[in-house]
Amino acid sequence: MLIFMTPLRLLLAPLALSFAMAAVGVSAYGQDPGWKPPGTEEAAAVDRANATIDRVYQQLMQKLDAQGQKSLKEAQRAWIKWRDAEADLIARVGGAVGGSGFRVDFSNALTQLIQQRTEVLQGYLKDAGDEQR
């Protein structure tokens, strides 16, 4: 039996199909709805690491005098340039020279370098706190 397609049914057919796809857990592109592009989770890890280092940096800036703040700013600017170049090198040495693999490797390296620098700044913060006692 052939179903007669009225204009209303023609308009509603894609909607019904999308509901059916959602019910079985398939997106419009045939992917798992929980799927994320490569590098998404790694980028989120970089964001979290940056939030932590920014917080520690601000705490340290509050403990330093004007000259110490100037020195920290200069050191941090130099470190950021080094960090970006180092993360790029790590990703390239790892064999990822483009595409999503490079983004993942670069983000992982960036996160690790930021975490290491955060530990250094936390050490400075502890030392600055000890000096004020």
Tab-separated table of C-alpha atoms in Angstrom:
chain	number	residue	atom	x	y	z
A	1	MET	CA	0.000	0.000	0.000
A	2	LEU	CA	1.409	3.354	-1.029
A	3	ILE	CA	1.103	6.100	1.536
A	4	PHE	CA	-0.056	9.337	0.035
A	5	MET	CA	2.374	12.115	1.016
A	6	THR	CA	0.512	15.320	1.686
A	7	PRO	CA	2.529	18.523	2.058
A	8	LEU	CA	2.096	18.286	5.827
A	9	ARG	CA	3.385	14.710	5.892
A	10	LEU	CA	6.337	15.761	3.734
A	11	LEU	CA	7.191	18.448	6.269
A	12	LEU	CA	6.786	16.139	9.258
A	13	ALA	CA	8.724	13.170	7.841
A	14	PRO	CA	12.218	14.564	8.622
A	15	LEU	CA	11.064	15.466	12.119
A	16	ALA	CA	9.765	11.953	12.718
A	17	LEU	CA	13.022	10.510	11.387
A	18	SER	CA	15.093	12.703	13.715
A	19	PHE	CA	13.009	11.571	16.705
A	20	ALA	CA	13.547	7.956	15.706
A	21	MET	CA	17.299	8.498	15.366
A	22	ALA	CA	17.445	10.208	18.756
A	23	ALA	CA	15.522	7.348	20.333
A	24	VAL	CA	18.161	4.846	19.229
A	25	GLY	CA	21.067	7.156	20.125
A	26	VAL	CA	22.242	8.193	16.669
A	27	SER	CA	22.974	11.775	15.722
A	28	ALA	CA	22.076	13.259	12.363
A	29	TYR	CA	25.623	12.530	11.219
A	30	GLY	CA	25.562	8.873	12.194
A	31	GLN	CA	27.789	9.381	15.215
A	32	ASP	CA	27.356	8.500	18.829
A	33	PRO	CA	25.854	11.574	20.553
A	34	GLY	CA	28.621	11.376	23.170
A	35	TRP	CA	31.315	11.566	20.490
A	36	LYS	CA	33.656	14.534	20.668
A	37	PRO	CA	36.176	15.679	18.069
A	38	PRO	CA	39.770	14.613	18.743
A	39	GLY	CA	41.440	17.069	21.058
A	40	THR	CA	38.262	18.287	22.780
A	41	GLU	CA	39.037	16.670	26.133
A	42	GLU	CA	42.687	17.640	25.846
A	43	ALA	CA	41.711	21.261	25.191
A	44	ALA	CA	39.519	21.178	28.300
A	45	ALA	CA	42.518	19.903	30.288
A	46	VAL	CA	44.571	22.858	29.003
A	47	ASP	CA	41.799	25.223	30.107
A	48	ARG	CA	41.750	23.687	33.595
A	49	ALA	CA	45.546	23.875	33.866
A	50	ASN	CA	45.475	27.510	32.720
A	51	ALA	CA	42.822	28.366	35.302
A	52	THR	CA	44.990	26.849	38.036
A	53	ILE	CA	48.202	28.584	36.967
A	54	ASP	CA	46.361	31.905	36.613
A	55	ARG	CA	45.039	31.589	40.164
A	56	VAL	CA	48.492	30.755	41.577
A	57	TYR	CA	50.087	33.546	39.523
A	58	GLN	CA	47.626	36.108	40.907
A	59	GLN	CA	48.204	34.896	44.472
A	60	LEU	CA	51.958	35.204	43.979
A	61	MET	CA	51.636	38.693	42.471
A	62	GLN	CA	49.812	39.817	45.624
A	63	LYS	CA	52.715	38.641	47.794
A	64	LEU	CA	55.450	40.408	45.797
A	65	ASP	CA	56.663	43.992	45.920
A	66	ALA	CA	56.741	46.114	42.746
A	67	GLN	CA	60.155	44.839	41.615
A	68	GLY	CA	59.175	41.247	42.313
A	69	GLN	CA	55.983	41.702	40.295
A	70	LYS	CA	57.976	43.124	37.399
A	71	SER	CA	60.401	40.197	37.533
A	72	LEU	CA	57.564	37.685	37.665
A	73	LYS	CA	55.804	39.285	34.674
A	74	GLU	CA	59.009	39.194	32.622
A	75	ALA	CA	59.746	35.614	33.618
A	76	GLN	CA	56.191	34.504	32.882
A	77	ARG	CA	56.170	36.153	29.442
A	78	ALA	CA	59.454	34.438	28.573
A	79	TRP	CA	58.148	31.132	29.922
A	80	ILE	CA	54.974	31.365	27.802
A	81	LYS	CA	57.056	31.784	24.624
A	82	TRP	CA	59.241	28.845	25.637
A	83	ARG	CA	56.203	26.750	26.621
A	84	ASP	CA	54.530	27.191	23.240
A	85	ALA	CA	57.719	26.371	21.331
A	86	GLU	CA	58.442	23.375	23.560
A	87	ALA	CA	54.902	21.977	23.218
A	88	ASP	CA	55.165	22.351	19.436
A	89	LEU	CA	58.477	20.489	19.435
A	90	ILE	CA	57.158	17.709	21.674
A	91	ALA	CA	54.150	17.204	19.395
A	92	ARG	CA	56.323	17.138	16.259
A	93	VAL	CA	58.914	14.780	17.738
A	94	GLY	CA	56.021	12.522	18.672
A	95	GLY	CA	55.308	12.147	14.966
A	96	ALA	CA	52.121	14.173	14.706
A	97	VAL	CA	52.709	16.730	11.971
A	98	GLY	CA	49.215	17.979	11.351
A	99	GLY	CA	45.617	17.061	11.779
A	100	SER	CA	43.897	16.033	14.962
A	101	GLY	CA	46.856	13.970	16.191
A	102	PHE	CA	49.004	17.066	16.358
A	103	ARG	CA	46.326	18.980	18.287
A	104	VAL	CA	46.038	16.145	20.800
A	105	ASP	CA	49.806	15.815	21.267
A	106	PHE	CA	50.257	19.596	21.461
A	107	SER	CA	47.468	19.954	24.037
A	108	ASN	CA	48.849	17.109	26.151
A	109	ALA	CA	52.328	18.653	26.096
A	110	LEU	CA	50.902	22.072	26.909
A	111	THR	CA	48.976	20.710	29.883
A	112	GLN	CA	52.053	18.961	31.240
A	113	LEU	CA	54.234	22.061	30.865
A	114	ILE	CA	51.612	24.288	32.507
A	115	GLN	CA	51.287	21.875	35.421
A	116	GLN	CA	55.065	21.853	35.879
A	117	ARG	CA	55.206	25.650	35.837
A	118	THR	CA	52.310	25.804	38.294
A	119	GLU	CA	54.336	23.686	40.719
A	120	VAL	CA	57.257	26.096	40.355
A	121	LEU	CA	55.005	29.098	41.008
A	122	GLN	CA	53.469	27.321	44.007
A	123	GLY	CA	56.988	26.879	45.370
A	124	TYR	CA	57.623	30.604	44.923
A	125	LEU	CA	54.291	31.335	46.600
A	126	LYS	CA	55.242	29.160	49.564
A	127	ASP	CA	58.641	30.869	49.801
A	128	ALA	CA	57.015	34.319	49.592
A	129	GLY	CA	54.608	33.342	52.361
A	130	ASP	CA	57.469	32.098	54.529
A	131	GLU	CA	59.366	35.379	54.079
A	132	GLN	CA	56.423	37.426	55.358
A	133	ARG	CA	56.358	35.592	58.684
